[in-house]
Amino acid sequence: MKTQVAIIGAGPAGMLLSEMLHQRGIESVVIEQRSREHVLSRIRAGVLEQTTVDVLRSNGLGERMDREGHPHDGMKIVWSGKEGFFIDVRRHVGKRFMAYGQTSIQEDLFAACDRRGGVVLTEAEDVRLVDIDTKRPRVMFRRRGEEVRLDCDFIAGCDGFHGVSRKAIPPSVLREFEKVYPFGWLGVLSETPPLPDIVYANHPRGFALASMRSPQLSRYYLQVPLDTHIDDWSDERFWDELKQRYPRELADAIVTGPSIEKSIAPLRSFVAEPMRHGRMFLAGDAAHIVPPTGAKGLNLAVSDVFYLSRALAAFYGNGSPNLLDRYSDMALRRVWSAVRTSWYLTNLLHRFPGSSEFDQRAQESELHYLQTSIHAQAALAEQYAGLDFEAAVDRVSAEDDATAIAVAAR
Ligand code: FAS
Ligand code: PHB
């Protein structure tokens, strides 16, 4: 087989890249290890930054999101049982964010792929990346008992944290940065009407989060110890603990019901640099993981794909490798900004095992500052809503200037 871009992974990063490349006249083949049903069954992210919403809309993928999604002007933070405060993102930075589930985005991406006859090879086994540092990279894999070779110009590693793409970067080149948090999130999905706002709670018993997927689908989370067993958490215990972590009037407004999904996710930050080796480019969780506190994971996958599709379109359009050469640095600037914001919110809102009285007082002081300072709220609003993408032409280096002047002089 032969294509222009081989994409490893049919998650949101891989499928969005395939769609955006297609719209720019670039062909791709997506190779996925699981079945389509499995990919579509995963319950994950739920909050979309303005830039993500813009990317989906401008690529013809926003119709159902605009119909079924829930736009928000801001989010609430409650702490020490008090009523709390609202971070008005729209007032501070003129942006909104959208509550619309990753599961729905995956469905929309697969539907768009089917409409254009896109190629997604599911249930691929033993995927190997070969000659990624040459001009003729290829992907080898087994599928339906047959060995397959896919020749391509470029490989996009969109295969998530446990994928093979990041491991194809030589250890002498790859730098990895990790921070593991000493707790996890127990998440529940229930067919109940959600609270009107997304509400983060810092409580002596631990962090809690109230979110939603639709007017009839609620998503809630509780901070739990790392050694928590899901079987120890009946629905009744979950709802009781959740209500204890919110102030009375909010707790009384929470509509309980049977959970239709219940899972525990550990919290971790991870960044791999560089996000490129030769003709292989990493995008999404293959390159970075953030704790879900800042609702950044899916949004970072989208920003990587925005930068990578723009760079590939420039290469195929006018032969310029400039944006491909700058992809890793450009993507990582936004990744590290999101990592820092997620780290800030995780430290602000969770109770850390073994934290000292000093740590507790410092956390309360930060919460009070955020509650009382319009400037602190504006800074958080800017980060939470998501930074604008870097333009293709800014951060021009001296040699770019020289080249541009030389070209202009010709
Ligand atoms: P994905 O992991 O989604 O997709 C990678 C794909 O590659 C998968 O389909 C996988 O099967 C495939 N693959 C792996 N190895 C392969 C191989 N060798 N060959 C071929 N294919 C291979 N983010 C938020 O913003 N908010 C949240 O609340 C949130 N909750 C989360 C809960 C959980 C349990 C998890 C795991 C993640 C959560 N995230 C959340 C983060 C999540 O949304 C990711 O950021 C998002 O899925 C990233 O998308 P991809 O980069 O496409 O990676
Ligand atoms: C979600 O709705 O799943 C969600 C919302 C906000 C977060 C994390 C997850 O910070």
Coordinates of C-alpha atoms in Angstrom, one line a residue, residues 25 56 77 79 175 222 230 241 277 283 308 333 340 370 380:
G25 CA -6.1 17.6 -0.6
L56 CA -14.3 21.6 14.4
I77 CA -15.1 27.1 42.1
W79 CA -14.1 25.8 48.6
R175 CA 13.6 13.5 26.5
L222 CA -14.3 12.4 43.1
I230 CA -14.0 0.5 41.9
E241 CA -19.6 11.4 49.2
H277 CA 11.9 12.5 14.6
A283 CA 0.4 14.4 18.1
L308 CA 0.6 19.5 12.0
R333 CA 4.9 25.9 23.7
R340 CA 1.4 24.3 33.8
L370 CA -8.4 34.0 43.1
L380 CA -7.0 31.7 34.9

